Amino acid sequence: MAASMTSVWGVRVLSKIIHGHLLPAAAVRHQTVRSRFLHTAPVSSSAVSVSEEPDVLYQRLSVRVKGHDKAVLDSYEFFATLAAQELGLNLQKAFEAPKHIDKLTLLKSVHIFKKHRVQYEMRTHYRCIQLSRVTGSSARVYLEYIERNLPEGVAMEVTKTAVEKIPEHIQKPLWDDGKQETPSQ
Amino acid sequence: MCKNMATSLVRQTKLLSIVTSQFNSAACFRNIHCTAACLKNRAARIRVGKGDKSVTYEQAYHPHDIGHRKGWLSQHTSNLQGEDEAAERVVEDVFIRRFMYGTFHNCLADEVVIKRRGNLLVICAMMIQKLLPSKFYFLIGYSEELLSHFYKCPVKIEMQTVEEKVVYKYL
C-alpha cells in the first residue's frame, strides 16, 4: 500500500507545515494531483501498517475538482460527500466556485472576409469539497478512493493544511526569560 | 456580397469536381481545391437536403450544441484551465480515430468515443454486426495490443454492436 501510494503521489511533495496556533491556516501546496496515476493491479488485503510515529493531523483538506461538464461534477460531488459521511469525516463545506470561460475570436475564413469571425469558448466548472480535522491515514484512504473513481475529463487539486506543535526554541518569547542582555558597543 | 462570392465559389468547385472525376477515370489523379478550406460555419454540419440522407444523432446536431444536446467525443483534462498538453492529446485522438476507422472497415456505426482515465486509454465504439464475433474479438485484441505499444499506456476497447446504423432523422 505504501509503495503504491508513493507512486501515486509522485516525487514532488512540497510539504510546508505551518503552525496552527500562530497563523490561520495558510495553504500547504501539495502537488497538483492530476488524474494520471498508474493503472496498478488490485491492492493486496494486508495493507494495514502499524507504526509508532504519530499520525500527521490536517486542519483542513480541500479537494477542488474541475471539469467541462457540470452534471458530471454534480454527481462526483454527491459521491465524494457520501464517501466522506460514510467514513465519518467532518464535511465542512461543499460549494461551487464560479466558472471560468476562455474565449477565442478567429477569422471564419482562411483568406480575407475580415468582418466575419467565429467565436469559440472553453468552459471550466469548479467544485470544492472541504473537510476539517482529518488524520493523515484517513486522508490517505479517502483521497485514494476519491482519485481512483475520478471520471474521465475531470481534474483534481488537493490542498492539505497540517497542524504541528510549536518547536521548542520559540515556545517561550525571549523577553520572558528575565535575562538582562548587555548592549554591545 | 461575401455570401454571394462564397456560393459562386461553391458552384465552381462542384463543376470542377465533376470535371476532375471524369479525368480521374483516365489515370489522371489531380484534384483542384477552390473553396475557402476552413469554412467554420460549415464544419461538422450535414446540410438539409431532399430527405433521403439518413443521419445519426451525432451528425444531426451542430457543434454549438456540444454541452447542451450532445456530449463530448474525446474526454481528457488537457483543455481545462491550468492544464497543458492539449495538442498532444488531439494528435493522439486523430490517429486513434483513423486507426479504428481503418481496422474495422465499414463496421463503425457512429463516431469513436475516447476517454482517458489516468494512464488508461478507453476507446468506446459502436459497430454494425457485419463480421463474426470471433473476428471482432481478434480485431479488438490486435488494436489494443498495437495501440498500447504505440502510446506506452494500457488501452481498452469497449465495443457495442448494433444490427444497423441507428438513424435519428432524414435530411
GROMACS .gro file of C-alpha atoms in nm:
model
  356
    1MET     CA    1   0.000   0.000   0.000
    2ALA     CA    2   0.277   0.243   0.096
    3ALA     CA    3   0.476   0.169  -0.218
    4SER     CA    4   0.176   0.214  -0.443
    5MET     CA    5   0.086   0.533  -0.255
    6THR     CA    6   0.428   0.687  -0.324
    7SER     CA    7   0.396   0.604  -0.691
    8VAL     CA    8   0.051   0.758  -0.692
    9TRP     CA    9   0.152   1.080  -0.521
   10GLY     CA   10   0.470   1.135  -0.719
   11VAL     CA   11   0.801   1.266  -0.604
   12ARG     CA   12   0.747   1.643  -0.589
   13VAL     CA   13   0.594   1.673  -0.242
   14LEU     CA   14   0.632   2.025  -0.113
   15SER     CA   15   0.519   1.984   0.244
   16LYS     CA   16   0.550   2.310   0.430
   17ILE     CA   17   0.382   2.256   0.761
   18ILE     CA   18   0.251   2.566   0.930
   19HIS     CA   19   0.180   2.616   1.298
   20GLY     CA   20  -0.186   2.600   1.368
   21HIS     CA   21  -0.163   2.820   1.678
   22LEU     CA   22   0.018   3.124   1.549
   23LEU     CA   23  -0.115   3.165   1.198
   24PRO     CA   24  -0.453   3.097   1.047
   25ALA     CA   25  -0.449   2.809   0.805
   26ALA     CA   26  -0.230   2.914   0.515
   27ALA     CA   27  -0.234   2.675   0.222
   28VAL     CA   28   0.012   2.390   0.220
   29ARG     CA   29   0.061   2.342  -0.151
   30HIS     CA   30   0.059   1.972  -0.204
   31GLN     CA   31   0.144   1.853  -0.553
   32THR     CA   32  -0.132   1.911  -0.805
   33VAL     CA   33  -0.283   1.568  -0.810
   34ARG     CA   34  -0.398   1.512  -1.162
   35SER     CA   35  -0.586   1.205  -1.272
   36ARG     CA   36  -0.271   1.046  -1.417
   37PHE     CA   37  -0.187   0.776  -1.166
   38LEU     CA   38  -0.070   0.440  -1.292
   39HIS     CA   39  -0.319   0.167  -1.360
   40THR     CA   40  -0.199  -0.082  -1.099
   41ALA     CA   41  -0.317  -0.429  -1.012
   42PRO     CA   42  -0.569  -0.471  -0.724
   43VAL     CA   43  -0.414  -0.385  -0.384
   44SER     CA   44  -0.343  -0.679  -0.152
   45SER     CA   45  -0.553  -0.706   0.164
   46SER     CA   46  -0.252  -0.691   0.402
   47ALA     CA   47  -0.231  -0.315   0.362
   48VAL     CA   48  -0.282  -0.209   0.725
   49SER     CA   49   0.051  -0.096   0.871
   50VAL     CA   50   0.101  -0.002   1.236
   51SER     CA   51   0.381   0.242   1.312
   52GLU     CA   52   0.484   0.419   1.631
   53GLU     CA   53   0.524   0.760   1.472
   54PRO     CA   54   0.236   0.993   1.549
   55ASP     CA   55  -0.001   1.044   1.259
   56VAL     CA   56   0.000   1.375   1.071
   57LEU     CA   57  -0.303   1.587   1.155
   58TYR     CA   58  -0.468   1.802   0.895
   59GLN     CA   59  -0.665   2.106   0.994
   60ARG     CA   60  -0.830   2.126   0.654
   61LEU     CA   61  -0.833   1.902   0.347
   62SER     CA   62  -0.951   2.091   0.041
   63VAL     CA   63  -1.035   1.898  -0.275
   64ARG     CA   64  -1.104   2.108  -0.584
   65VAL     CA   65  -1.236   1.936  -0.893
   66LYS     CA   66  -1.266   2.097  -1.232
   67GLY     CA   67  -1.431   1.979  -1.549
   68HIS     CA   68  -1.617   2.079  -1.860
   69ASP     CA   69  -1.949   1.917  -1.771
   70LYS     CA   70  -2.143   2.048  -1.474
   71ALA     CA   71  -2.361   1.738  -1.444
   72VAL     CA   72  -2.053   1.516  -1.407
   73LEU     CA   73  -1.921   1.741  -1.131
   74ASP     CA   74  -2.261   1.733  -0.957
   75SER     CA   75  -2.261   1.355  -0.944
   76TYR     CA   76  -1.897   1.348  -0.836
   77GLU     CA   77  -1.973   1.590  -0.553
   78PHE     CA   78  -2.257   1.364  -0.437
   79PHE     CA   79  -2.022   1.066  -0.449
   80ALA     CA   80  -1.741   1.242  -0.256
   81THR     CA   81  -1.970   1.380   0.015
   82LEU     CA   82  -2.134   1.041   0.058
   83ALA     CA   83  -1.792   0.877   0.089
   84ALA     CA   84  -1.687   1.135   0.350
   85GLN     CA   85  -2.003   1.077   0.552
   86GLU     CA   86  -1.964   0.700   0.538
   87LEU     CA   87  -1.602   0.722   0.650
   88GLY     CA   88  -1.703   0.951   0.936
   89LEU     CA   89  -1.508   1.257   0.822
   90ASN     CA   90  -1.625   1.610   0.906
   91LEU     CA   91  -1.756   1.773   0.592
   92GLN     CA   92  -1.705   2.145   0.639
   93LYS     CA   93  -1.818   2.288   0.306
   94ALA     CA   94  -1.914   2.166  -0.040
   95PHE     CA   95  -1.958   2.462  -0.272
   96GLU     CA   96  -1.932   2.563  -0.635
   97ALA     CA   97  -1.673   2.821  -0.734
   98PRO     CA   98  -1.764   3.048  -1.029
   99LYS     CA   99  -1.683   2.904  -1.370
  100HIS     CA  100  -1.405   3.028  -1.595
  101ILE     CA  101  -1.464   3.082  -1.967
  102ASP     CA  102  -1.176   3.101  -2.219
  103LYS     CA  103  -1.292   3.275  -2.537
  104LEU     CA  104  -1.126   3.285  -2.878
  105THR     CA  105  -1.237   3.502  -3.168
  106LEU     CA  106  -1.100   3.377  -3.501
  107LEU     CA  107  -1.149   3.463  -3.863
  108LYS     CA  108  -1.416   3.245  -4.014
  109SER     CA  109  -1.243   3.202  -4.348
  110VAL     CA  110  -0.890   3.111  -4.449
  111HIS     CA  111  -0.843   3.410  -4.681
  112ILE     CA  112  -0.998   3.763  -4.649
  113PHE     CA  113  -1.354   3.815  -4.514
  114LYS     CA  114  -1.229   4.008  -4.213
  115LYS     CA  115  -1.572   4.114  -4.099
  116HIS     CA  116  -1.688   3.757  -4.048
  117ARG     CA  117  -1.548   3.595  -3.740
  118VAL     CA  118  -1.629   3.288  -3.539
  119GLN     CA  119  -1.610   3.259  -3.159
  120TYR     CA  120  -1.514   2.953  -2.957
  121GLU     CA  121  -1.515   2.915  -2.582
  122MET     CA  122  -1.393   2.661  -2.330
  123ARG     CA  123  -1.579   2.650  -2.000
  124THR     CA  124  -1.419   2.515  -1.685
  125HIS     CA  125  -1.655   2.445  -1.395
  126TYR     CA  126  -1.524   2.402  -1.040
  127ARG     CA  127  -1.641   2.223  -0.726
  128CYS     CA  128  -1.476   2.247  -0.388
  129ILE     CA  129  -1.513   2.000  -0.104
  130GLN     CA  130  -1.357   2.094   0.228
  131LEU     CA  131  -1.307   1.850   0.513
  132SER     CA  132  -1.190   1.966   0.851
  133ARG     CA  133  -0.983   1.794   1.123
  134VAL     CA  134  -0.872   1.481   0.936
  135THR     CA  135  -0.594   1.241   1.037
  136GLY     CA  136  -0.322   1.152   0.790
  137SER     CA  137  -0.421   0.790   0.742
  138SER     CA  138  -0.791   0.869   0.689
  139ALA     CA  139  -0.692   1.143   0.448
  140ARG     CA  140  -0.481   0.899   0.250
  141VAL     CA  141  -0.759   0.639   0.236
  142TYR     CA  142  -1.024   0.894   0.139
  143LEU     CA  143  -0.808   1.057  -0.127
  144GLU     CA  144  -0.705   0.725  -0.279
  145TYR     CA  145  -1.070   0.619  -0.303
  146ILE     CA  146  -1.174   0.954  -0.449
  147GLU     CA  147  -0.892   0.955  -0.702
  148ARG     CA  148  -0.948   0.602  -0.827
  149ASN     CA  149  -1.305   0.695  -0.906
  150LEU     CA  150  -1.238   1.024  -1.080
  151PRO     CA  151  -1.440   1.038  -1.400
  152GLU     CA  152  -1.262   1.098  -1.730
  153GLY     CA  153  -1.233   1.460  -1.827
  154VAL     CA  154  -1.220   1.576  -1.465
  155ALA     CA  155  -0.907   1.706  -1.295
  156MET     CA  156  -0.849   1.731  -0.921
  157GLU     CA  157  -0.633   1.954  -0.700
  158VAL     CA  158  -0.579   1.874  -0.334
  159THR     CA  159  -0.465   2.123  -0.073
  160LYS     CA  160  -0.375   1.999   0.274
  161THR     CA  161  -0.321   2.219   0.574
  162ALA     CA  162  -0.137   2.036   0.851
  163VAL     CA  163  -0.112   2.115   1.220
  164GLU     CA  164   0.218   2.084   1.406
  165LYS     CA  165   0.348   2.154   1.753
  166ILE     CA  166   0.542   2.477   1.803
  167PRO     CA  167   0.918   2.393   1.801
  168GLU     CA  168   1.099   2.427   2.132
  169HIS     CA  169   1.316   2.727   2.051
  170ILE     CA  170   1.018   2.957   2.009
  171GLN     CA  171   0.787   2.815   2.270
  172LYS     CA  172   0.864   3.097   2.510
  173PRO     CA  173   0.916   3.457   2.398
  174LEU     CA  174   1.266   3.591   2.453
  175TRP     CA  175   1.164   3.878   2.682
  176ASP     CA  176   1.007   3.639   2.934
  177ASP     CA  177   1.334   3.471   3.029
  178GLY     CA  178   1.437   3.753   3.256
  179LYS     CA  179   1.792   3.771   3.122
  180GLN     CA  180   1.940   4.119   3.111
  181GLU     CA  181   2.121   4.150   2.779
  182THR     CA  182   2.409   4.398   2.793
  183PRO     CA  183   2.412   4.618   2.483
  184SER     CA  184   2.729   4.558   2.278
  185GLN     CA  185   2.941   4.861   2.188
  186MET     CA  186  -2.169   4.028  -5.107
  187CYS     CA  187  -1.940   3.784  -4.930
  188LYS     CA  188  -2.214   3.523  -4.921
  189ASN     CA  189  -2.264   3.555  -5.295
  190MET     CA  190  -1.893   3.514  -5.351
  191ALA     CA  191  -1.889   3.205  -5.131
  192THR     CA  192  -2.187   3.043  -5.304
  193SER     CA  193  -2.046   3.114  -5.651
  194LEU     CA  194  -1.715   2.958  -5.543
  195VAL     CA  195  -1.906   2.654  -5.415
  196ARG     CA  196  -2.082   2.614  -5.750
  197GLN     CA  197  -1.749   2.646  -5.931
  198THR     CA  198  -1.597   2.370  -5.715
  199LYS     CA  199  -1.892   2.142  -5.784
  200LEU     CA  200  -1.840   2.186  -6.159
  201LEU     CA  201  -1.468   2.135  -6.122
  202SER     CA  202  -1.515   1.819  -5.915
  203ILE     CA  203  -1.744   1.670  -6.184
  204VAL     CA  204  -1.486   1.753  -6.450
  205THR     CA  205  -1.197   1.611  -6.249
  206SER     CA  206  -1.388   1.292  -6.166
  207GLN     CA  207  -1.419   1.228  -6.539
  208PHE     CA  208  -1.046   1.288  -6.570
  209ASN     CA  209  -0.976   1.061  -6.272
  210SER     CA  210  -1.104   0.759  -6.454
  211ALA     CA  211  -0.846   0.826  -6.726
  212ALA     CA  212  -0.548   0.776  -6.485
  213CYS     CA  213  -0.522   1.148  -6.403
  214PHE     CA  214  -0.538   1.181  -6.024
  215ARG     CA  215  -0.508   1.552  -5.961
  216ASN     CA  216  -0.780   1.741  -5.779
  217ILE     CA  217  -0.829   2.114  -5.763
  218HIS     CA  218  -0.938   2.267  -5.434
  219CYS     CA  219  -1.107   2.606  -5.467
  220THR     CA  220  -1.326   2.673  -5.165
  221ALA     CA  221  -1.204   2.851  -4.854
  222ALA     CA  222  -1.076   2.542  -4.673
  223CYS     CA  223  -1.166   2.643  -4.322
  224LEU     CA  224  -1.530   2.746  -4.356
  225LYS     CA  225  -1.615   2.734  -3.990
  226ASN     CA  226  -1.985   2.787  -4.042
  227ARG     CA  227  -1.998   2.462  -4.237
  228ALA     CA  228  -1.778   2.246  -4.012
  229ALA     CA  229  -1.921   1.919  -3.877
  230ARG     CA  230  -2.263   2.001  -4.021
  231ILE     CA  231  -2.474   1.797  -4.259
  232ARG     CA  232  -2.676   2.036  -4.471
  233VAL     CA  233  -3.051   1.990  -4.509
  234GLY     CA  234  -3.132   1.819  -4.839
  235LYS     CA  235  -3.410   1.632  -5.014
  236GLY     CA  236  -3.494   1.397  -4.727
  237ASP     CA  237  -3.318   1.084  -4.848
  238LYS     CA  238  -2.998   1.114  -4.639
  239SER     CA  239  -3.013   0.921  -4.309
  240VAL     CA  240  -2.830   1.088  -4.027
  241THR     CA  241  -2.733   0.971  -3.675
  242TYR     CA  242  -2.789   1.173  -3.357
  243GLU     CA  243  -2.424   1.275  -3.350
  244GLN     CA  244  -2.434   1.405  -3.707
  245ALA     CA  245  -2.773   1.574  -3.676
  246TYR     CA  246  -2.671   1.827  -3.411
  247HIS     CA  247  -2.421   2.102  -3.486
  248PRO     CA  248  -2.103   2.187  -3.289
  249HIS     CA  249  -2.271   2.467  -3.095
  250ASP     CA  250  -2.496   2.200  -2.938
  251ILE     CA  251  -2.199   2.033  -2.767
  252GLY     CA  252  -2.258   2.051  -2.393
  253HIS     CA  253  -2.629   2.116  -2.445
  254ARG     CA  254  -2.767   1.838  -2.663
  255LYS     CA  255  -2.451   1.648  -2.747
  256GLY     CA  256  -2.176   1.504  -2.535
  257TRP     CA  257  -1.803   1.514  -2.590
  258LEU     CA  258  -1.641   1.263  -2.820
  259SER     CA  259  -1.299   1.289  -2.664
  260GLN     CA  260  -1.274   1.326  -2.287
  261HIS     CA  261  -0.947   1.435  -2.130
  262THR     CA  262  -0.835   1.703  -1.890
  263SER     CA  263  -0.592   1.900  -2.105
  264ASN     CA  264  -0.846   2.160  -2.221
  265LEU     CA  265  -0.931   2.270  -1.868
  266GLN     CA  266  -0.793   2.593  -1.728
  267GLY     CA  267  -0.444   2.547  -1.593
  268GLU     CA  268  -0.382   2.216  -1.771
  269ASP     CA  269  -0.143   2.158  -2.060
  270GLU     CA  270  -0.057   1.914  -2.340
  271ALA     CA  271  -0.379   1.968  -2.533
  272ALA     CA  272  -0.211   1.943  -2.872
  273GLU     CA  273  -0.055   1.604  -2.797
  274ARG     CA  274  -0.394   1.464  -2.698
  275VAL     CA  275  -0.552   1.595  -3.020
  276VAL     CA  276  -0.285   1.431  -3.234
  277GLU     CA  277  -0.330   1.102  -3.048
  278ASP     CA  278  -0.707   1.126  -3.090
  279VAL     CA  279  -0.686   1.187  -3.464
  280PHE     CA  280  -0.455   0.889  -3.507
  281ILE     CA  281  -0.682   0.665  -3.296
  282ARG     CA  282  -0.990   0.762  -3.494
  283ARG     CA  283  -0.821   0.693  -3.827
  284PHE     CA  284  -0.683   0.367  -3.693
  285MET     CA  285  -1.025   0.248  -3.576
  286TYR     CA  286  -1.188   0.358  -3.900
  287GLY     CA  287  -0.932   0.163  -4.099
  288THR     CA  288  -0.912  -0.151  -3.885
  289PHE     CA  289  -1.287  -0.203  -3.867
  290HIS     CA  290  -1.360  -0.137  -4.231
  291ASN     CA  291  -1.720  -0.018  -4.283
  292CYS     CA  292  -1.822  -0.153  -3.943
  293LEU     CA  293  -1.841   0.168  -3.740
  294ALA     CA  294  -2.197   0.272  -3.667
  295ASP     CA  295  -2.106   0.601  -3.504
  296GLU     CA  296  -1.808   0.812  -3.404
  297VAL     CA  297  -1.548   0.662  -3.171
  298VAL     CA  298  -1.553   0.799  -2.814
  299ILE     CA  299  -1.210   0.829  -2.649
  300LYS     CA  300  -1.181   0.852  -2.270
  301ARG     CA  301  -0.869   0.894  -2.063
  302ARG     CA  302  -0.872   0.781  -1.702
  303GLY     CA  303  -0.530   0.843  -1.559
  304ASN     CA  304  -0.290   0.639  -1.766
  305LEU     CA  305  -0.562   0.428  -1.917
  306LEU     CA  306  -0.697   0.496  -2.263
  307VAL     CA  307  -1.051   0.370  -2.319
  308ILE     CA  308  -1.187   0.359  -2.671
  309CYS     CA  309  -1.563   0.312  -2.695
  310ALA     CA  310  -1.703   0.213  -3.033
  311MET     CA  311  -2.040   0.115  -3.174
  312MET     CA  312  -2.022  -0.142  -3.451
  313ILE     CA  313  -2.261  -0.286  -3.704
  314GLN     CA  314  -2.287  -0.666  -3.689
  315LYS     CA  315  -2.107  -0.714  -4.013
  316LEU     CA  316  -1.838  -0.958  -3.906
  317LEU     CA  317  -1.842  -1.274  -3.699
  318PRO     CA  318  -1.790  -1.223  -3.324
  319SER     CA  319  -1.463  -1.418  -3.336
  320LYS     CA  320  -1.330  -1.176  -3.600
  321PHE     CA  321  -1.438  -0.882  -3.385
  322TYR     CA  322  -1.254  -1.026  -3.087
  323PHE     CA  323  -0.942  -1.074  -3.291
  324LEU     CA  324  -0.952  -0.717  -3.421
  325ILE     CA  325  -1.015  -0.581  -3.070
  326GLY     CA  326  -0.713  -0.769  -2.934
  327TYR     CA  327  -0.499  -0.663  -3.227
  328SER     CA  328  -0.586  -0.293  -3.193
  329GLU     CA  329  -0.544  -0.296  -2.815
  330GLU     CA  330  -0.202  -0.456  -2.843
  331LEU     CA  331  -0.081  -0.228  -3.121
  332LEU     CA  332  -0.211   0.095  -2.967
  333SER     CA  333  -0.069   0.013  -2.625
  334HIS     CA  334   0.270  -0.037  -2.786
  335PHE     CA  335   0.242   0.294  -2.972
  336TYR     CA  336   0.131   0.501  -2.677
  337LYS     CA  337   0.304   0.311  -2.395
  338CYS     CA  338  -0.012   0.302  -2.187
  339PRO     CA  339  -0.286   0.043  -2.125
  340VAL     CA  340  -0.555   0.060  -2.392
  341LYS     CA  341  -0.902  -0.088  -2.355
  342ILE     CA  342  -1.165  -0.109  -2.625
  343GLU     CA  343  -1.526  -0.120  -2.515
  344MET     CA  344  -1.741  -0.228  -2.802
  345GLN     CA  345  -2.113  -0.248  -2.852
  346THR     CA  346  -2.273  -0.393  -3.164
  347VAL     CA  347  -2.594  -0.291  -3.330
  348GLU     CA  348  -2.779  -0.460  -3.615
  349GLU     CA  349  -2.798  -0.147  -3.830
  350LYS     CA  350  -2.687   0.213  -3.809
  351VAL     CA  351  -2.922   0.393  -3.571
  352VAL     CA  352  -3.097   0.660  -3.774
  353TYR     CA  353  -3.208   0.974  -3.589
  354LYS     CA  354  -3.366   1.158  -3.880
  355TYR     CA  355  -3.355   1.204  -4.254
  356LEU     CA  356  -3.222   1.527  -4.402
   0.00000   0.00000   0.00000
